[in-house]
Coordinates of C-alpha atoms and ligand atoms in Angstrom, one line a residue:
M1 CA 39.3 -34.4 -50.4
T2 CA 39.9 -36.5 -47.3
K3 CA 43.4 -36.5 -45.9
P4 CA 45.5 -39.6 -46.1
V5 CA 45.7 -41.6 -42.9
G6 CA 48.9 -43.4 -42.0
I7 CA 50.3 -46.4 -40.1
V8 CA 53.8 -46.2 -38.6
A9 CA 55.5 -49.5 -37.7
G10 CA 58.1 -48.7 -34.9
G11 CA 57.8 -46.3 -32.0
G12 CA 61.5 -45.5 -31.7
L13 CA 63.0 -42.1 -32.1
V14 CA 62.1 -41.6 -35.7
G15 CA 58.6 -43.2 -35.6
L16 CA 57.6 -40.9 -32.8
T17 CA 59.1 -37.8 -34.4
L18 CA 57.2 -38.6 -37.5
A19 CA 53.9 -38.9 -35.6
L20 CA 54.5 -35.4 -34.1
A21 CA 55.4 -33.9 -37.4
L22 CA 52.4 -35.3 -39.2
H23 CA 50.0 -34.3 -36.4
Q24 CA 51.4 -30.8 -36.5
K25 CA 50.3 -30.6 -40.1
G26 CA 46.8 -32.0 -39.3
F27 CA 47.3 -35.6 -40.4
K28 CA 46.0 -38.6 -38.5
V29 CA 48.6 -41.3 -37.8
T30 CA 48.9 -44.3 -35.5
V31 CA 52.2 -45.8 -34.3
Y32 CA 52.5 -49.5 -33.7
E33 CA 55.4 -50.5 -31.5
A34 CA 56.6 -54.1 -31.0
V35 CA 57.6 -54.0 -27.3
P36 CA 55.0 -54.3 -24.6
K37 CA 56.2 -51.1 -22.8
I38 CA 58.4 -48.3 -24.2
M39 CA 61.3 -47.9 -21.8
P40 CA 64.1 -45.3 -21.6
L41 CA 66.8 -47.6 -23.1
G42 CA 70.3 -47.0 -24.6
V43 CA 72.9 -44.5 -23.6
G44 CA 74.0 -41.3 -25.3
I45 CA 73.2 -39.8 -28.7
N46 CA 73.9 -36.5 -30.4
L47 CA 71.3 -34.3 -31.9
L48 CA 73.1 -32.2 -34.5
P49 CA 71.8 -28.6 -35.3
H50 CA 69.9 -29.7 -38.4
S51 CA 67.8 -32.1 -36.3
V52 CA 67.5 -29.6 -33.4
K53 CA 66.1 -27.0 -35.8
S54 CA 63.5 -29.6 -36.8
L55 CA 62.7 -30.5 -33.2
A56 CA 62.4 -26.8 -32.3
K57 CA 59.7 -26.5 -35.0
L58 CA 57.9 -29.4 -33.2
G59 CA 58.0 -27.3 -30.0
L60 CA 60.5 -29.5 -28.2
L61 CA 63.5 -27.1 -27.8
E62 CA 62.9 -26.0 -24.2
E63 CA 62.3 -29.6 -23.0
L64 CA 65.5 -30.8 -24.7
R65 CA 67.4 -27.9 -23.2
S66 CA 66.1 -28.8 -19.7
V67 CA 67.6 -32.3 -19.7
A68 CA 70.4 -32.4 -22.3
I69 CA 73.9 -31.0 -22.4
E70 CA 74.4 -28.2 -25.0
T71 CA 77.6 -29.4 -26.7
S72 CA 80.2 -26.7 -26.8
S73 CA 82.9 -28.3 -29.0
L74 CA 84.1 -31.4 -30.7
A75 CA 87.7 -32.3 -30.6
Y76 CA 89.9 -35.1 -31.9
Y77 CA 93.0 -36.3 -30.0
S78 CA 95.7 -38.9 -30.4
E79 CA 96.0 -41.4 -27.5
D80 CA 98.7 -39.3 -25.8
G81 CA 96.2 -36.4 -25.5
K82 CA 97.7 -34.3 -28.3
Q83 CA 95.0 -32.3 -30.1
I84 CA 94.4 -33.0 -33.8
W85 CA 91.3 -30.9 -34.4
K86 CA 88.9 -28.8 -32.4
E87 CA 85.8 -26.9 -33.5
P88 CA 83.1 -25.1 -31.6
R89 CA 79.6 -26.7 -31.9
G90 CA 76.0 -25.6 -31.6
I91 CA 75.5 -21.9 -30.8
A92 CA 79.3 -21.5 -30.2
G93 CA 79.8 -22.9 -33.7
G94 CA 77.7 -20.1 -35.3
Y95 CA 74.5 -22.1 -35.5
D96 CA 71.2 -20.5 -34.5
V97 CA 70.3 -23.6 -32.5
P98 CA 72.3 -25.7 -30.1
Q99 CA 73.7 -29.2 -30.6
F100 CA 72.5 -31.5 -27.8
S101 CA 74.2 -34.5 -26.2
I102 CA 71.4 -36.5 -24.6
H103 CA 70.5 -39.9 -23.1
R104 CA 68.6 -41.8 -25.8
G105 CA 66.1 -42.8 -23.1
D106 CA 65.5 -39.2 -22.1
F107 CA 64.9 -38.2 -25.7
H108 CA 62.6 -41.1 -26.3
M109 CA 60.5 -40.2 -23.2
I110 CA 60.3 -36.6 -24.3
L111 CA 58.9 -37.7 -27.7
L112 CA 56.6 -40.3 -26.2
K113 CA 55.1 -37.8 -23.7
A114 CA 54.6 -35.2 -26.5
V115 CA 52.9 -37.8 -28.7
R116 CA 50.6 -39.0 -25.9
E117 CA 49.7 -35.4 -24.9
R118 CA 49.1 -34.1 -28.5
L119 CA 47.7 -37.2 -30.3
G120 CA 46.2 -39.0 -27.4
D121 CA 47.1 -42.3 -25.6
D122 CA 45.7 -44.4 -28.4
A123 CA 48.2 -43.0 -30.9
V124 CA 50.9 -45.4 -29.8
K125 CA 49.9 -49.0 -29.6
T126 CA 52.5 -51.2 -27.9
N127 CA 52.8 -55.0 -28.1
H128 CA 52.0 -54.7 -31.8
R129 CA 54.8 -56.2 -33.9
L130 CA 54.5 -55.7 -37.7
E131 CA 54.3 -59.1 -39.2
N132 CA 53.2 -58.5 -42.8
F133 CA 51.3 -56.2 -45.1
V134 CA 49.3 -56.4 -48.4
Q135 CA 48.3 -53.5 -50.6
D136 CA 46.2 -52.6 -53.6
E137 CA 44.9 -49.5 -55.2
N138 CA 42.6 -48.7 -52.3
G139 CA 44.9 -49.0 -49.3
V140 CA 47.4 -51.0 -47.4
T141 CA 46.6 -53.6 -44.6
A142 CA 49.2 -54.4 -42.0
T143 CA 49.1 -57.4 -39.7
F144 CA 50.5 -57.1 -36.2
T145 CA 51.3 -59.9 -33.7
D146 CA 52.1 -59.6 -30.0
S147 CA 55.7 -58.8 -29.1
E148 CA 56.6 -62.5 -29.1
G149 CA 55.1 -63.1 -32.5
Q150 CA 52.8 -65.7 -31.1
E151 CA 49.3 -64.5 -32.1
T152 CA 47.8 -61.9 -34.4
V153 CA 46.6 -58.9 -32.4
A154 CA 45.4 -56.5 -35.1
E155 CA 44.8 -56.1 -38.8
V156 CA 44.8 -52.4 -39.8
T157 CA 44.0 -50.7 -43.1
A158 CA 45.2 -47.2 -44.0
D159 CA 46.3 -45.1 -47.0
Y160 CA 50.0 -45.7 -46.4
L161 CA 52.4 -47.6 -44.1
I162 CA 55.9 -46.5 -43.0
G163 CA 58.5 -48.9 -41.7
A164 CA 60.4 -47.1 -38.9
D165 CA 61.3 -50.4 -37.2
G166 CA 65.0 -50.0 -36.8
I167 CA 68.2 -51.6 -38.1
N168 CA 66.7 -55.2 -38.0
S169 CA 63.5 -53.9 -39.7
R170 CA 60.8 -56.5 -40.5
M171 CA 59.5 -54.3 -43.2
R172 CA 62.8 -54.2 -44.9
R173 CA 63.2 -58.0 -44.6
I174 CA 59.9 -58.4 -46.4
L175 CA 61.0 -56.1 -49.2
Y176 CA 64.5 -57.5 -49.4
P177 CA 64.3 -61.1 -48.2
D178 CA 67.8 -62.0 -49.3
E179 CA 69.6 -59.1 -47.6
G180 CA 70.9 -61.0 -44.6
P181 CA 72.4 -59.6 -41.4
P182 CA 73.8 -56.1 -41.1
H183 CA 77.2 -55.2 -42.5
Y184 CA 79.9 -55.4 -39.8
S185 CA 82.8 -52.9 -39.7
G186 CA 85.1 -55.2 -37.8
Q187 CA 84.9 -52.9 -34.7
M188 CA 83.1 -53.8 -31.5
L189 CA 81.7 -50.9 -29.3
W190 CA 81.3 -51.0 -25.6
R191 CA 78.9 -48.2 -24.7
G192 CA 78.7 -47.0 -21.1
V193 CA 77.7 -44.2 -18.8
S194 CA 79.7 -43.1 -15.7
E195 CA 79.2 -40.2 -13.3
I196 CA 82.6 -38.5 -12.7
D197 CA 84.0 -35.1 -12.0
P198 CA 83.8 -32.8 -14.9
Y199 CA 86.8 -32.5 -17.4
L200 CA 87.5 -30.0 -20.1
D201 CA 84.6 -27.5 -19.9
G202 CA 82.0 -30.2 -18.9
R203 CA 80.2 -29.8 -22.3
S204 CA 82.7 -31.1 -24.8
M205 CA 82.6 -34.1 -27.0
F206 CA 85.9 -35.7 -27.8
M207 CA 87.3 -38.7 -29.7
A208 CA 90.8 -40.1 -29.2
G209 CA 92.8 -42.9 -30.9
H210 CA 92.5 -44.4 -34.4
N211 CA 90.6 -47.0 -36.4
D212 CA 91.7 -50.0 -34.3
L213 CA 91.3 -48.5 -30.8
K214 CA 89.2 -45.5 -30.1
L215 CA 87.5 -43.7 -27.2
V216 CA 84.5 -41.3 -27.7
A217 CA 83.0 -39.5 -24.7
Y218 CA 80.6 -36.7 -24.0
P219 CA 78.4 -35.7 -21.0
I220 CA 74.7 -36.1 -21.5
R221 CA 72.7 -34.9 -18.5
K222 CA 72.1 -31.4 -17.4
E223 CA 70.8 -32.6 -14.0
A224 CA 74.3 -34.0 -13.1
A225 CA 76.0 -30.8 -14.4
D226 CA 73.7 -28.7 -12.1
R227 CA 75.1 -30.8 -9.2
G228 CA 78.7 -30.2 -10.3
K229 CA 79.2 -33.7 -11.8
S230 CA 79.4 -35.1 -15.3
Y231 CA 77.1 -37.9 -16.5
V232 CA 79.4 -39.1 -19.3
N233 CA 78.5 -41.3 -22.2
W234 CA 81.5 -43.1 -23.5
I235 CA 82.2 -45.6 -26.3
A236 CA 85.3 -47.8 -26.3
E237 CA 85.9 -49.1 -29.7
R238 CA 88.1 -52.1 -30.6
R239 CA 88.7 -53.9 -33.9
I240 CA 87.9 -57.6 -33.2
P241 CA 86.4 -60.5 -35.1
S242 CA 82.8 -61.2 -34.1
D243 CA 80.5 -64.1 -34.6
L244 CA 77.3 -63.9 -36.6
A245 CA 74.9 -63.7 -33.7
E246 CA 76.8 -60.8 -32.2
R247 CA 77.0 -59.0 -35.5
Q248 CA 73.2 -58.9 -35.7
G249 CA 73.2 -56.2 -33.0
D250 CA 71.3 -56.6 -29.8
W251 CA 70.9 -53.2 -28.0
N252 CA 70.3 -55.0 -24.7
K253 CA 73.5 -57.1 -24.7
E254 CA 75.7 -56.5 -21.6
G255 CA 79.4 -55.7 -22.0
L256 CA 82.2 -56.5 -19.6
L257 CA 85.1 -54.3 -18.5
E258 CA 87.6 -57.0 -19.0
E259 CA 86.7 -57.2 -22.7
F260 CA 88.2 -53.8 -23.5
A261 CA 89.5 -51.7 -20.5
S262 CA 93.1 -53.1 -20.4
H263 CA 93.7 -52.2 -24.0
F264 CA 93.6 -48.5 -23.0
S265 CA 95.9 -49.0 -20.0
D266 CA 98.9 -47.1 -21.5
W267 CA 96.7 -44.2 -22.8
D268 CA 97.3 -40.9 -21.1
L269 CA 95.1 -38.0 -22.2
G270 CA 96.4 -35.8 -19.3
W271 CA 93.0 -34.3 -18.4
L272 CA 90.9 -37.5 -18.0
D273 CA 91.6 -40.7 -16.1
I274 CA 90.3 -43.2 -18.6
Q275 CA 90.4 -46.3 -16.3
N276 CA 88.5 -44.3 -13.6
L277 CA 85.9 -43.5 -16.3
Y278 CA 85.5 -47.2 -17.2
E279 CA 85.6 -48.4 -13.6
N280 CA 82.7 -46.0 -12.6
A281 CA 80.4 -47.5 -15.3
I282 CA 76.8 -47.5 -14.3
S283 CA 76.0 -49.7 -17.2
I284 CA 77.9 -51.2 -20.2
H285 CA 76.4 -52.4 -23.4
K286 CA 78.2 -54.3 -26.2
F287 CA 77.0 -53.4 -29.7
P288 CA 78.9 -54.0 -32.9
M289 CA 79.6 -51.2 -35.3
I290 CA 77.1 -52.2 -38.1
D291 CA 75.2 -50.6 -40.8
R292 CA 73.1 -51.6 -43.9
N293 CA 74.1 -51.4 -47.5
P294 CA 72.3 -48.6 -49.4
I295 CA 69.3 -50.1 -51.3
P296 CA 68.0 -49.1 -54.7
K297 CA 64.4 -48.4 -53.5
W298 CA 62.5 -47.6 -50.3
T299 CA 59.1 -46.9 -51.7
F300 CA 56.8 -49.5 -53.1
D301 CA 53.4 -47.8 -53.9
R302 CA 51.8 -47.2 -50.5
I303 CA 54.7 -48.2 -48.3
T304 CA 58.2 -46.9 -47.5
L305 CA 61.1 -47.1 -45.1
M306 CA 62.4 -44.4 -42.7
G307 CA 65.2 -43.9 -40.1
D308 CA 67.5 -46.9 -39.4
A309 CA 65.2 -49.2 -41.4
A310 CA 66.0 -47.2 -44.5
H311 CA 69.6 -46.1 -43.8
A312 CA 71.2 -47.6 -40.7
M313 CA 74.7 -46.0 -40.5
Y314 CA 77.9 -46.2 -38.4
P315 CA 77.9 -43.7 -35.6
N316 CA 80.9 -41.9 -37.0
G317 CA 79.8 -38.3 -37.4
S318 CA 76.9 -38.8 -34.9
N319 CA 74.3 -38.6 -37.6
G320 CA 72.0 -41.6 -37.3
V321 CA 69.1 -40.2 -35.4
S322 CA 69.5 -36.7 -36.9
Q323 CA 69.1 -38.1 -40.4
G324 CA 66.0 -40.0 -39.3
V325 CA 64.5 -36.7 -37.9
L326 CA 65.1 -35.1 -41.3
D327 CA 63.4 -38.0 -43.0
A328 CA 60.3 -37.5 -40.8
M329 CA 60.2 -33.7 -41.4
T330 CA 60.7 -34.1 -45.1
F331 CA 57.8 -36.5 -45.3
A332 CA 55.5 -34.3 -43.3
D333 CA 56.3 -31.3 -45.4
L334 CA 55.5 -33.2 -48.6
M335 CA 52.2 -34.4 -47.1
E336 CA 51.3 -30.8 -46.5
E337 CA 52.0 -29.9 -50.1
G338 CA 49.5 -32.6 -51.0
G339 CA 48.9 -34.9 -54.0
D340 CA 48.5 -38.6 -54.6
I341 CA 49.8 -40.6 -51.6
T342 CA 51.9 -42.9 -53.8
D343 CA 53.5 -39.8 -55.4
I344 CA 54.2 -38.2 -52.0
L345 CA 55.9 -41.4 -50.8
Q346 CA 58.0 -41.5 -54.0
K347 CA 59.0 -37.8 -53.7
Y348 CA 60.1 -38.5 -50.1
E349 CA 62.4 -41.2 -51.3
D350 CA 63.7 -39.0 -54.1
E351 CA 64.6 -36.3 -51.5
R352 CA 66.1 -38.6 -48.9
R353 CA 67.5 -41.9 -50.3
E354 CA 70.5 -40.7 -52.3
V355 CA 71.8 -38.2 -49.7
T356 CA 71.5 -40.7 -46.8
S357 CA 73.1 -43.4 -48.9
R358 CA 76.1 -41.1 -49.4
I359 CA 76.3 -40.6 -45.7
V360 CA 76.2 -44.3 -45.0
L361 CA 79.2 -44.8 -47.4
A362 CA 81.1 -41.7 -46.0
N363 CA 80.7 -43.1 -42.5
R364 CA 82.3 -46.4 -43.6
E365 CA 85.4 -44.2 -44.4
T366 CA 85.0 -43.1 -40.8
G367 CA 83.4 -39.8 -41.8
P368 CA 85.0 -36.7 -40.3
E369 CA 87.0 -38.9 -37.9
K370 CA 89.4 -40.0 -40.6
V371 CA 91.8 -37.3 -39.6
M372 CA 92.6 -39.4 -36.5
Q373 CA 93.7 -42.3 -38.7
M374 CA 95.7 -39.9 -40.9
V375 CA 97.6 -38.7 -37.8
H376 CA 98.1 -42.3 -36.6
E377 CA 99.6 -43.3 -39.9
Q378 CA 101.5 -40.1 -40.8
C379 CA 102.7 -38.4 -37.5
P380 CA 106.5 -38.7 -37.3
G381 CA 106.2 -38.4 -33.5
T382 CA 107.7 -34.9 -33.2
C383 CA 104.5 -32.9 -32.7
G384 CA 104.1 -30.8 -29.6
E385 CA 100.8 -30.2 -27.6
V386 CA 98.9 -29.9 -30.9
H387 CA 99.5 -32.1 -34.0
T388 CA 101.1 -30.1 -36.8
C389 CA 101.8 -33.2 -39.0
I390 CA 98.6 -32.7 -41.0
D391 CA 98.1 -29.6 -43.0
P392 CA 95.4 -27.4 -41.4
D393 CA 93.7 -26.9 -44.8
T394 CA 93.3 -30.6 -45.1
L395 CA 91.7 -30.8 -41.6
E396 CA 89.3 -28.0 -42.4
E397 CA 88.4 -29.6 -45.7
V398 CA 87.5 -32.9 -44.1
A399 CA 85.3 -31.3 -41.4
T400 CA 83.5 -29.0 -43.9
A401 CA 83.0 -31.6 -46.5
Y402 CA 81.2 -33.9 -44.0
K403 CA 79.0 -31.1 -42.7
K404 CA 77.9 -30.2 -46.2
L405 CA 77.2 -33.8 -47.1
A406 CA 75.2 -34.4 -43.9
G407 CA 73.3 -31.1 -44.2
F408 CA 74.6 -29.2 -41.1
H409 CA 77.1 -26.7 -42.5
A410 CA 76.3 -23.5 -40.5
G411 CA 76.4 -21.3 -43.7
T412 CA 73.5 -23.1 -45.3
L413 CA 71.6 -24.4 -42.3
N414 CA 71.1 -21.0 -40.6
T415 CA 69.5 -19.6 -43.8
S416 CA 67.2 -22.6 -44.3
K417 CA 63.5 -22.4 -43.2
Ligands
FAD1 C1 66.7 -50.4 -27.3 C2 67.6 -49.5 -28.2 C3 68.7 -48.8 -27.6 C4 69.5 -48.0 -28.4 N1 70.5 -47.4 -27.9 C5 71.3 -46.5 -28.6 C6 72.4 -45.8 -28.1 O1 72.7 -46.0 -26.9 N2 73.1 -45.0 -28.9 C7 72.8 -44.8 -30.2 O2 73.4 -44.1 -30.9 N3 71.7 -45.5 -30.7 C8 71.0 -46.3 -30.0 N4 69.9 -46.9 -30.6 C9 69.6 -46.7 -32.0 C10 69.0 -45.4 -32.3 O3 67.9 -45.2 -31.5 C11 68.8 -45.4 -33.8 O4 70.0 -45.5 -34.5 C12 68.3 -44.0 -34.3 O5 67.7 -43.3 -33.3 C13 67.2 -44.2 -35.4 O6 65.9 -44.3 -34.8 P1 64.9 -45.3 -35.4 O7 63.6 -44.9 -34.9 O8 65.0 -45.5 -36.9 O9 65.3 -46.7 -34.8 P2 65.1 -47.2 -33.3 O10 65.2 -46.1 -32.3 O11 66.0 -48.4 -33.2 O12 63.5 -47.6 -33.2 C14 63.0 -48.7 -33.9 C15 61.7 -49.2 -33.1 O13 61.0 -50.1 -33.9 C16 60.6 -51.1 -33.0 N5 60.3 -52.4 -33.8 C17 61.3 -53.3 -34.2 N6 60.7 -54.2 -35.0 C18 59.4 -53.9 -35.0 C19 58.2 -54.5 -35.7 N7 58.3 -55.6 -36.4 N8 57.0 -53.9 -35.6 C20 56.9 -52.7 -34.8 N9 57.9 -52.1 -34.1 C21 59.1 -52.7 -34.3 C22 61.7 -51.3 -32.0 O14 61.3 -51.9 -30.8 C23 62.1 -49.8 -31.8 O15 61.3 -49.2 -30.8 C24 69.1 -47.8 -29.8 C25 68.0 -48.5 -30.3 C26 67.2 -49.3 -29.5 C27 66.0 -50.0 -30.1

């Protein structure tokens, strides 16, 4: 029997991971990406151990290790620098693989290089924007335009089509034309990178504040650490109203220091000068905290959704890309098991849709970060260096419940294949 041949719309982090996973199992696949040239865009992201385990299976562990920071711990603080919760991460947290904090562009380039080396240059076709598709019992035909949507550049037929085209997915809009813009949390994020002197152990991720004003930061480049510096990704988060255009989410929108920095002027963490961090920004992007409502169906015969197109989520819990990597690996595993392609696509949805929908909703409740809001609301102001106002069992419970939901609890992950 001939093996099913696939089309992937979207050469982002998930589309490229999927191409590598399918190729490893001997399947032919071509990725069609809208932009004319894939560039190393964005700032920091976290690869949690469940996705690192998958990326290690794809042979990318050493390359990731050579550019990323191996995250040693995750800690939550109130704005006066008092610790709420701290847990070891990656190898230090008892996992058999690291957690990586990495520049999204660095990760994207690692994936792109691997796809081009293993599948060939033709495996990723840029300047191909998915416009539409039709399907029948024999196959699916996708139509692509140039990046501007001006003229049709290709019509391609294959056995199946996967929409990995991000939070503003064209494929999802065709399937759900009445869905409208993403769901806005009420919080605006200013994402920046700054090179500064190391703080804490130079490998820690921390969050401070509460639901209305928060700072998240973690170093992301090994090259800077090797020079004795920290290349820090930071996210300043403020609750503000936002107009419809801004709520759509444009990853290239520039952010301004004066829009957020002064709101943090009375914060004193003790071990990090926050204003110095902001003032040393190499770049700042403004992106709303948005997600998409869970939908009742991803798979329609020969087509399905994957990654952000399927389950865009708030960044609380640092799970967005990791869940997309799990989608890709699940689909490739099911392809290896074989069967009718429409059944494989449906099985993929059955394995991934409900669990990722639950994570989307858990992240709306701020995921594991909700302990920061609990302290903000409940602390009587008498705690010492470490908050004792929340019962340690409750803190442990929140952290463990989220790890189990998102699939990276060390106890189960280390024993999985
Ligand atoms: C430019 C950019 C910068 C980002 N920066 C950050 C960041 O700093 N931190 C963070 O946490 N997350 C960032 N993200 C989002 C993050 O990459 C995703 O949340 C996550 O990795 C899921 O990956 P994905 O492949 O599903 O989506 P994405 O990585 O968003 O990839 C989707 C891809 O589909 C392409 N595409 C869109 N429409 C079409 C179409 N009609 N036809 C074909 N291709 C199409 C896009 O150009 C993009 O390459 C960024 C995304 C982008 C596109």
